[in-house]
Tab-separated table of N, CA and C in Angstrom:
chain	number	residue	atom	x	y	z
A	163	UNK	N	-2.217	1.409	-15.909
A	163	UNK	CA	-1.139	1.650	-16.493
A	163	UNK	C	-0.823	2.596	-17.720
A	164	UNK	N	-0.072	3.956	-16.930
A	164	UNK	CA	0.519	4.729	-18.318
A	164	UNK	C	1.185	4.105	-19.091
A	165	UNK	N	0.965	4.376	-20.192
A	165	UNK	CA	1.828	3.747	-21.531
A	165	UNK	C	2.433	4.771	-22.172
A	166	UNK	N	3.516	5.168	-22.519
A	166	UNK	CA	3.827	6.166	-23.193
A	166	UNK	C	4.355	5.509	-24.652
A	167	UNK	N	4.186	6.133	-25.660
A	167	UNK	CA	4.712	5.843	-27.107
A	167	UNK	C	5.257	6.784	-27.772
A	168	UNK	N	6.564	6.515	-28.241
A	168	UNK	CA	7.319	7.574	-28.751
A	168	UNK	C	7.010	7.277	-30.420
A	169	UNK	N	7.772	8.329	-31.307
A	169	UNK	CA	7.451	8.353	-32.744
A	169	UNK	C	8.104	9.528	-33.144
A	170	UNK	N	8.498	9.331	-34.514
A	170	UNK	CA	9.677	10.550	-35.180
A	170	UNK	C	10.826	10.114	-35.480
A	171	UNK	N	11.252	9.330	-34.785
A	171	UNK	CA	13.103	8.812	-34.896
A	171	UNK	C	12.914	8.721	-36.609
A	172	UNK	N	14.136	8.635	-36.863
A	172	UNK	CA	14.693	7.977	-38.026
A	172	UNK	C	16.090	8.423	-38.324
A	173	UNK	N	16.598	8.224	-39.852
A	173	UNK	CA	18.059	8.441	-40.298
A	173	UNK	C	18.078	10.007	-40.482
A	174	UNK	N	18.897	10.974	-40.240
A	174	UNK	CA	19.238	12.166	-40.799
A	174	UNK	C	20.556	12.409	-40.758
A	175	UNK	N	20.835	13.263	-42.070
A	175	UNK	CA	22.117	13.706	-41.838
A	175	UNK	C	22.340	15.116	-41.063
A	176	UNK	N	23.705	14.904	-41.105
A	176	UNK	CA	24.709	15.986	-39.383
A	176	UNK	C	23.853	17.670	-40.590
A	177	UNK	N	23.342	18.391	-39.573
A	177	UNK	CA	23.191	19.401	-39.628
A	177	UNK	C	21.323	19.566	-39.954
A	178	UNK	N	20.344	18.253	-39.868
A	178	UNK	CA	19.594	18.335	-40.226
A	178	UNK	C	18.643	18.355	-39.048
A	179	UNK	N	17.312	17.916	-39.231
A	179	UNK	CA	16.267	18.164	-37.937
A	179	UNK	C	15.445	16.576	-37.853
A	180	UNK	N	14.608	16.809	-36.766
A	180	UNK	CA	13.548	15.592	-36.308
A	180	UNK	C	12.868	16.263	-35.590
A	181	UNK	N	11.482	15.698	-35.638
A	181	UNK	CA	10.783	16.007	-34.287
A	181	UNK	C	10.390	14.655	-33.810
A	182	UNK	N	10.499	14.706	-32.398
A	182	UNK	CA	9.873	13.086	-31.627
A	182	UNK	C	8.854	13.403	-30.863
A	183	UNK	N	7.799	12.637	-31.080
A	183	UNK	CA	6.992	12.930	-29.988
A	183	UNK	C	6.326	12.025	-29.297
A	184	UNK	N	6.159	11.723	-28.260
A	184	UNK	CA	5.700	11.054	-27.258
A	184	UNK	C	3.909	11.047	-26.647
A	185	UNK	N	3.024	10.422	-26.872
A	185	UNK	CA	1.829	9.992	-26.541
A	185	UNK	C	1.845	9.351	-25.310
A	186	UNK	N	1.203	9.969	-24.502
A	186	UNK	CA	0.771	9.330	-23.282
A	186	UNK	C	-0.788	8.838	-23.291
A	187	UNK	N	-1.039	7.905	-22.804
A	187	UNK	CA	-2.535	7.112	-22.812
A	187	UNK	C	-2.566	6.581	-21.539
A	188	UNK	N	-3.876	6.227	-21.037
A	188	UNK	CA	-4.406	5.626	-19.952
A	188	UNK	C	-4.120	6.475	-18.239
A	189	UNK	N	-4.368	7.873	-18.654
A	189	UNK	CA	-4.212	9.027	-17.626
A	189	UNK	C	-4.722	9.907	-18.356
A	190	UNK	N	-5.175	10.609	-17.044
A	190	UNK	CA	-5.999	12.107	-16.888
A	190	UNK	C	-5.190	12.936	-17.564
A	191	UNK	N	-5.966	14.249	-18.597
A	191	UNK	CA	-5.138	15.109	-18.510
A	191	UNK	C	-4.646	16.130	-17.495
A	192	UNK	N	-3.524	16.492	-17.433
A	192	UNK	CA	-3.027	16.994	-15.986
A	192	UNK	C	-2.848	16.413	-14.983
A	193	UNK	N	-2.663	14.662	-15.199
A	193	UNK	CA	-1.941	14.146	-14.080
A	193	UNK	C	-0.656	13.782	-13.853
A	194	UNK	N	-0.273	14.251	-14.814
A	194	UNK	CA	1.547	13.615	-15.810
A	194	UNK	C	2.136	15.112	-15.124
A	195	UNK	N	2.798	14.782	-14.192
A	195	UNK	CA	3.523	15.940	-13.635
A	195	UNK	C	5.175	16.445	-14.731
A	196	UNK	N	5.951	16.096	-14.328
A	196	UNK	CA	7.535	16.508	-14.672
A	196	UNK	C	7.323	15.188	-15.847
A	197	UNK	N	7.990	15.833	-17.151
A	197	UNK	CA	8.357	14.767	-18.622
A	197	UNK	C	9.779	15.201	-19.013
A	198	UNK	N	10.376	14.172	-19.332
A	198	UNK	CA	11.626	14.451	-19.913
A	198	UNK	C	11.699	13.061	-21.359
A	199	UNK	N	13.030	13.984	-21.805
A	199	UNK	CA	13.598	12.963	-23.189
A	199	UNK	C	14.848	12.309	-22.326
A	200	UNK	N	14.995	11.192	-22.432
A	200	UNK	CA	16.335	10.348	-22.477
A	200	UNK	C	17.038	9.643	-23.817
A	201	UNK	N	18.171	9.546	-23.684
A	201	UNK	CA	18.672	8.955	-25.045
A	201	UNK	C	20.063	7.930	-24.641
A	202	UNK	N	19.939	7.104	-24.724
A	202	UNK	CA	20.862	5.712	-24.684
A	202	UNK	C	21.958	5.410	-26.050
A	203	UNK	N	23.281	5.493	-26.249
A	203	UNK	CA	24.103	5.602	-27.208
A	203	UNK	C	24.491	4.028	-27.036
A	204	UNK	N	24.886	2.937	-27.721
A	204	UNK	CA	25.239	1.731	-27.199
A	204	UNK	C	26.273	1.883	-26.619
A	205	UNK	N	26.880	0.600	-25.807
A	205	UNK	CA	27.412	0.881	-24.560
A	205	UNK	C	28.021	2.254	-23.712
A	206	UNK	N	26.865	3.032	-23.959
A	206	UNK	CA	26.939	4.263	-23.052
A	206	UNK	C	25.582	4.724	-22.015
A	207	UNK	N	25.734	4.653	-20.990
A	207	UNK	CA	24.547	5.046	-19.879
A	207	UNK	C	23.755	5.604	-20.645
A	208	UNK	N	22.145	5.579	-20.220
A	208	UNK	CA	20.934	6.337	-20.403
A	208	UNK	C	21.465	7.815	-19.782
A	209	UNK	N	21.097	8.822	-20.401
A	209	UNK	CA	21.297	9.963	-19.937
A	209	UNK	C	20.188	11.149	-20.261
A	210	UNK	N	19.785	12.174	-19.531
A	210	UNK	CA	18.962	12.948	-19.374
A	210	UNK	C	19.044	13.963	-20.830
A	211	UNK	N	18.133	14.226	-21.600
A	211	UNK	CA	18.508	15.214	-22.563
A	211	UNK	C	17.800	16.283	-22.226
A	212	UNK	N	16.659	16.349	-22.050
A	212	UNK	CA	15.524	17.782	-21.592
A	212	UNK	C	14.351	17.196	-21.009
A	213	UNK	N	13.972	18.116	-19.674
A	213	UNK	CA	13.169	17.755	-18.904
A	213	UNK	C	11.932	19.369	-19.036
A	214	UNK	N	10.491	18.712	-19.035
A	214	UNK	CA	9.676	20.023	-18.676
A	214	UNK	C	8.874	19.796	-17.761
A	215	UNK	N	8.454	20.507	-17.103
A	215	UNK	CA	7.536	20.668	-15.821
A	215	UNK	C	5.847	20.697	-16.515
A	216	UNK	N	4.858	20.899	-15.796
A	216	UNK	CA	3.684	20.912	-16.408
A	216	UNK	C	3.052	22.241	-16.662
A	217	UNK	N	4.157	23.298	-15.873
A	217	UNK	CA	4.167	24.737	-17.084
A	217	UNK	C	4.348	25.415	-17.862
A	218	UNK	N	5.851	24.490	-17.744
A	218	UNK	CA	6.297	24.452	-19.486
A	218	UNK	C	7.987	24.722	-19.096
A	219	UNK	N	8.352	25.064	-17.851
A	219	UNK	CA	9.786	25.204	-17.383
A	219	UNK	C	10.815	24.151	-18.274
A	220	UNK	N	11.753	24.302	-18.459
A	220	UNK	CA	12.859	23.696	-18.843
A	220	UNK	C	14.104	22.983	-18.612
A	221	UNK	N	14.625	22.477	-19.099
A	221	UNK	CA	15.986	22.140	-18.624
A	221	UNK	C	16.454	20.824	-19.644
A	222	UNK	N	17.981	21.614	-19.904
A	222	UNK	CA	18.593	21.099	-21.049
A	222	UNK	C	19.894	20.403	-20.695
A	223	UNK	N	20.300	19.152	-21.280
A	223	UNK	CA	21.712	19.082	-20.891
A	223	UNK	C	22.578	19.896	-21.813
A	224	UNK	N	23.445	20.129	-21.556
A	224	UNK	CA	24.392	20.987	-22.065
A	224	UNK	C	24.492	20.896	-23.733
A	225	UNK	N	24.993	19.447	-23.883
A	225	UNK	CA	25.224	19.260	-25.064
A	225	UNK	C	24.117	19.482	-26.402
A	226	UNK	N	22.819	19.890	-25.633
A	226	UNK	CA	21.908	19.887	-26.443
A	226	UNK	C	21.546	21.670	-26.620
A	227	UNK	N	22.046	21.952	-25.835
A	227	UNK	CA	21.144	23.500	-25.377
A	227	UNK	C	21.635	24.413	-26.760
A	228	UNK	N	20.131	25.090	-26.916
A	228	UNK	CA	20.575	25.793	-28.136
A	228	UNK	C	20.090	25.172	-29.784
A	229	UNK	N	20.005	23.471	-29.696
A	229	UNK	CA	19.876	22.725	-30.716
A	229	UNK	C	18.420	21.989	-30.364
A	230	UNK	N	18.358	21.233	-29.080
A	230	UNK	CA	17.369	20.886	-28.887
A	230	UNK	C	15.852	21.846	-27.816
A	231	UNK	N	14.661	21.205	-28.531
A	231	UNK	CA	13.426	22.180	-27.620
A	231	UNK	C	12.446	21.163	-27.605
A	232	UNK	N	12.626	20.821	-25.867
A	232	UNK	CA	11.350	20.818	-26.002
A	232	UNK	C	9.642	21.206	-25.304
A	233	UNK	N	8.976	20.623	-25.795
A	233	UNK	CA	7.501	20.817	-25.569
A	233	UNK	C	6.507	20.409	-25.152
A	234	UNK	N	5.588	20.650	-24.624
A	234	UNK	CA	4.527	19.721	-24.362
A	234	UNK	C	2.984	20.423	-24.419
A	235	UNK	N	2.174	19.474	-25.052
A	235	UNK	CA	0.850	20.065	-25.055
A	235	UNK	C	-0.073	19.328	-24.376
A	236	UNK	N	-0.540	19.692	-23.114
A	236	UNK	CA	-1.111	19.148	-21.938
A	236	UNK	C	-2.331	18.631	-22.283
A	237	UNK	N	-2.946	19.182	-23.017
A	237	UNK	CA	-4.430	18.747	-23.577
A	237	UNK	C	-4.664	17.408	-24.152
A	238	UNK	N	-3.424	17.461	-24.884
A	238	UNK	CA	-3.481	16.004	-25.904
A	238	UNK	C	-2.064	14.704	-25.064
A	239	UNK	N	-1.903	15.339	-23.762
A	239	UNK	CA	-0.994	14.320	-22.979
A	239	UNK	C	0.467	14.273	-24.020
A	240	UNK	N	0.766	14.973	-24.750
A	240	UNK	CA	1.751	14.912	-25.696
A	240	UNK	C	2.700	15.432	-25.310
A	241	UNK	N	3.728	14.903	-25.515
A	241	UNK	CA	5.466	15.246	-25.254
A	241	UNK	C	6.100	15.493	-26.632
A	242	UNK	N	6.795	16.625	-26.835
A	242	UNK	CA	7.691	16.767	-28.397
A	242	UNK	C	9.223	17.060	-27.913
A	243	UNK	N	10.325	16.856	-29.007
A	243	UNK	CA	11.400	17.155	-28.951
A	243	UNK	C	11.911	17.814	-30.324
A	244	UNK	N	11.937	18.734	-30.157
A	244	UNK	CA	12.461	19.578	-31.892
A	244	UNK	C	13.875	19.279	-31.697
A	245	UNK	N	14.495	18.708	-32.499
A	245	UNK	CA	15.972	18.298	-32.922
A	245	UNK	C	16.698	19.128	-34.165
A	246	UNK	N	17.321	20.122	-33.882
A	246	UNK	CA	17.641	20.920	-34.837
A	246	UNK	C	19.300	20.797	-35.326
A	247	UNK	N	19.672	20.672	-36.400
A	247	UNK	CA	21.474	20.574	-36.147
A	247	UNK	C	21.995	20.042	-35.299
A	248	UNK	N	21.663	18.213	-35.732
A	248	UNK	CA	21.594	17.370	-34.971
A	248	UNK	C	23.004	17.110	-35.752
A	249	UNK	N	24.036	16.072	-34.744
A	249	UNK	CA	25.454	15.857	-34.763
A	249	UNK	C	25.501	14.372	-35.068
A	250	UNK	N	26.479	13.667	-35.247
A	250	UNK	CA	26.615	12.247	-35.509
A	250	UNK	C	26.221	11.838	-33.625
A	251	UNK	N	26.949	12.712	-32.996
A	251	UNK	CA	26.921	12.156	-31.634
A	251	UNK	C	25.411	12.420	-30.999
A	252	UNK	N	24.722	12.694	-31.682
A	252	UNK	CA	23.276	12.548	-30.876
A	252	UNK	C	22.956	11.226	-31.238
A	253	UNK	N	23.485	10.272	-32.077
A	253	UNK	CA	22.946	8.889	-32.459
A	253	UNK	C	22.567	8.177	-31.340
A	254	UNK	N	21.404	7.529	-30.753
A	254	UNK	CA	20.863	6.921	-30.060
A	254	UNK	C	19.146	6.704	-29.611
A	255	UNK	N	19.301	5.778	-28.800
A	255	UNK	CA	17.729	5.541	-28.872
A	255	UNK	C	17.244	6.478	-27.875
A	256	UNK	N	15.982	7.095	-28.110
A	256	UNK	CA	15.542	7.894	-27.012
A	256	UNK	C	14.200	7.752	-26.918
A	257	UNK	N	14.200	7.980	-25.476
A	257	UNK	CA	13.467	7.600	-24.884
A	257	UNK	C	12.020	8.718	-24.077
A	258	UNK	N	10.945	8.446	-23.632
A	258	UNK	CA	10.171	9.366	-23.494
A	258	UNK	C	9.891	9.020	-21.732
A	259	UNK	N	9.813	9.763	-20.772
A	259	UNK	CA	9.897	9.290	-19.493
A	259	UNK	C	8.726	10.391	-18.709
A	260	UNK	N	8.095	9.999	-17.629
A	260	UNK	CA	7.059	10.811	-16.862
A	260	UNK	C	6.867	10.443	-16.021
A	261	UNK	N	6.433	11.433	-15.070
A	261	UNK	CA	6.310	11.030	-13.097
A	261	UNK	C	4.839	12.187	-13.430
A	262	UNK	N	3.657	11.346	-12.474
A	262	UNK	CA	2.472	11.597	-12.317
A	262	UNK	C	2.572	12.386	-11.142
A	263	UNK	N	2.051	13.649	-11.611
A	263	UNK	CA	1.414	14.853	-10.622
A	263	UNK	C	2.657	15.285	-9.761
A	264	UNK	N	4.129	15.070	-9.930
A	264	UNK	CA	5.213	15.650	-9.220
A	264	UNK	C	5.708	16.240	-10.207
A	265	UNK	N	5.962	17.556	-9.468
A	265	UNK	CA	6.610	18.935	-10.650
A	265	UNK	C	7.782	19.087	-10.413
A	266	UNK	N	8.252	19.968	-11.366
A	266	UNK	CA	9.649	20.101	-11.300
A	266	UNK	C	10.872	19.472	-12.347
A	267	UNK	N	11.814	19.976	-12.179
A	267	UNK	CA	12.581	19.671	-13.444
A	267	UNK	C	13.826	18.779	-13.002
A	268	UNK	N	13.905	17.465	-14.053
A	268	UNK	CA	15.076	16.550	-13.693
A	268	UNK	C	16.055	15.776	-14.708
A	269	UNK	N	16.794	15.617	-14.964
A	269	UNK	CA	17.701	15.174	-15.825
A	269	UNK	C	18.162	14.084	-15.030
A	270	UNK	N	17.536	13.541	-13.942
A	270	UNK	CA	18.080	11.993	-13.481
A	270	UNK	C	16.881	11.406	-13.805
A	271	UNK	N	17.291	9.855	-14.524
A	271	UNK	CA	16.118	8.869	-14.818
A	271	UNK	C	15.479	7.933	-13.585
A	272	UNK	N	16.334	8.245	-12.264
A	272	UNK	CA	15.786	7.789	-11.018
A	272	UNK	C	14.749	8.353	-10.521
A	273	UNK	N	14.222	9.659	-11.531
A	273	UNK	CA	13.121	10.411	-10.972
A	273	UNK	C	11.760	10.359	-11.662
A	274	UNK	N	11.841	9.292	-12.178
A	274	UNK	CA	10.553	9.199	-13.528
A	274	UNK	C	10.185	7.213	-13.293
A	275	UNK	N	8.810	7.593	-13.263
A	275	UNK	CA	8.252	5.704	-13.131
A	275	UNK	C	7.624	5.193	-14.211
A	276	UNK	N	7.444	6.027	-15.385
A	276	UNK	CA	7.115	5.847	-16.842
A	276	UNK	C	7.758	5.925	-18.049
A	277	UNK	N	8.089	4.680	-18.674
A	277	UNK	CA	9.087	4.824	-19.930
A	277	UNK	C	8.665	4.133	-20.896
A	278	UNK	N	8.820	5.145	-22.142
A	278	UNK	CA	8.263	4.285	-23.442
A	278	UNK	C	9.057	3.267	-23.873
A	279	UNK	N	9.317	2.945	-25.106
A	279	UNK	CA	9.877	1.809	-25.732
A	279	UNK	C	11.134	2.391	-26.471
A	280	UNK	N	11.117	3.442	-26.798
A	280	UNK	CA	12.001	4.483	-27.184
A	280	UNK	C	11.892	4.296	-29.084
A	281	UNK	N	12.576	5.198	-29.217
A	281	UNK	CA	12.688	5.539	-30.723
A	281	UNK	C	14.167	5.657	-31.463
A	282	UNK	N	14.363	5.353	-32.369
A	282	UNK	CA	15.902	5.067	-32.966
A	282	UNK	C	16.250	6.678	-33.467
A	283	UNK	N	17.427	7.310	-32.957
A	283	UNK	CA	17.267	8.129	-34.020
A	283	UNK	C	18.978	8.026	-34.775
A	284	UNK	N	19.439	7.968	-36.058
A	284	UNK	CA	20.672	7.620	-36.416
A	284	UNK	C	21.174	8.956	-37.344
A	285	UNK	N	22.402	9.877	-37.128
A	285	UNK	CA	22.601	10.907	-37.675
A	285	UNK	C	24.051	10.453	-38.503
A	286	UNK	N	24.110	10.533	-39.794
A	286	UNK	CA	25.317	10.264	-40.355
A	286	UNK	C	26.268	11.764	-40.511
A	287	UNK	N	27.451	11.691	-40.433
A	287	UNK	CA	28.339	12.525	-41.440
A	287	UNK	C	28.321	12.898	-42.550
C-alpha cells in the first residue's frame, strides 16, 4: 500500500514562505505517475493547487500562479511545494496526492488514488 507523508507546514506571516514536502513509500521509483497538492480550508471543498507529471510538466490553480512552485525528485519519491509570498487566503490543510503509472496533469481530486494525512498551513495578516 502506497503511503504519502507530508511535512513542512506551520504558521507564517503574510508575505513569508514555506516549503512543503511529501515522501512516498512502499512504491518503486518511477511507478508514481501524476502527483499533486490539494488544500482544504474549513467549510470549503478540497481544491487542486498544483499538479506535476513524471517529466516535470506542471499546472497551477490560478490563485497561486507566480507564487507557488511544485517540483518532484523521482529518485527520492518526494514531492515539494515551494510557497512564496503567502496570503491569509492560503490558510488550509494541504494534502499530497498521487496516481500510479498514469501521467498527465490534473487538479481534479477524482483522478488520484493515494492521499496523505495533510499538513496545516496558517498564514496570518
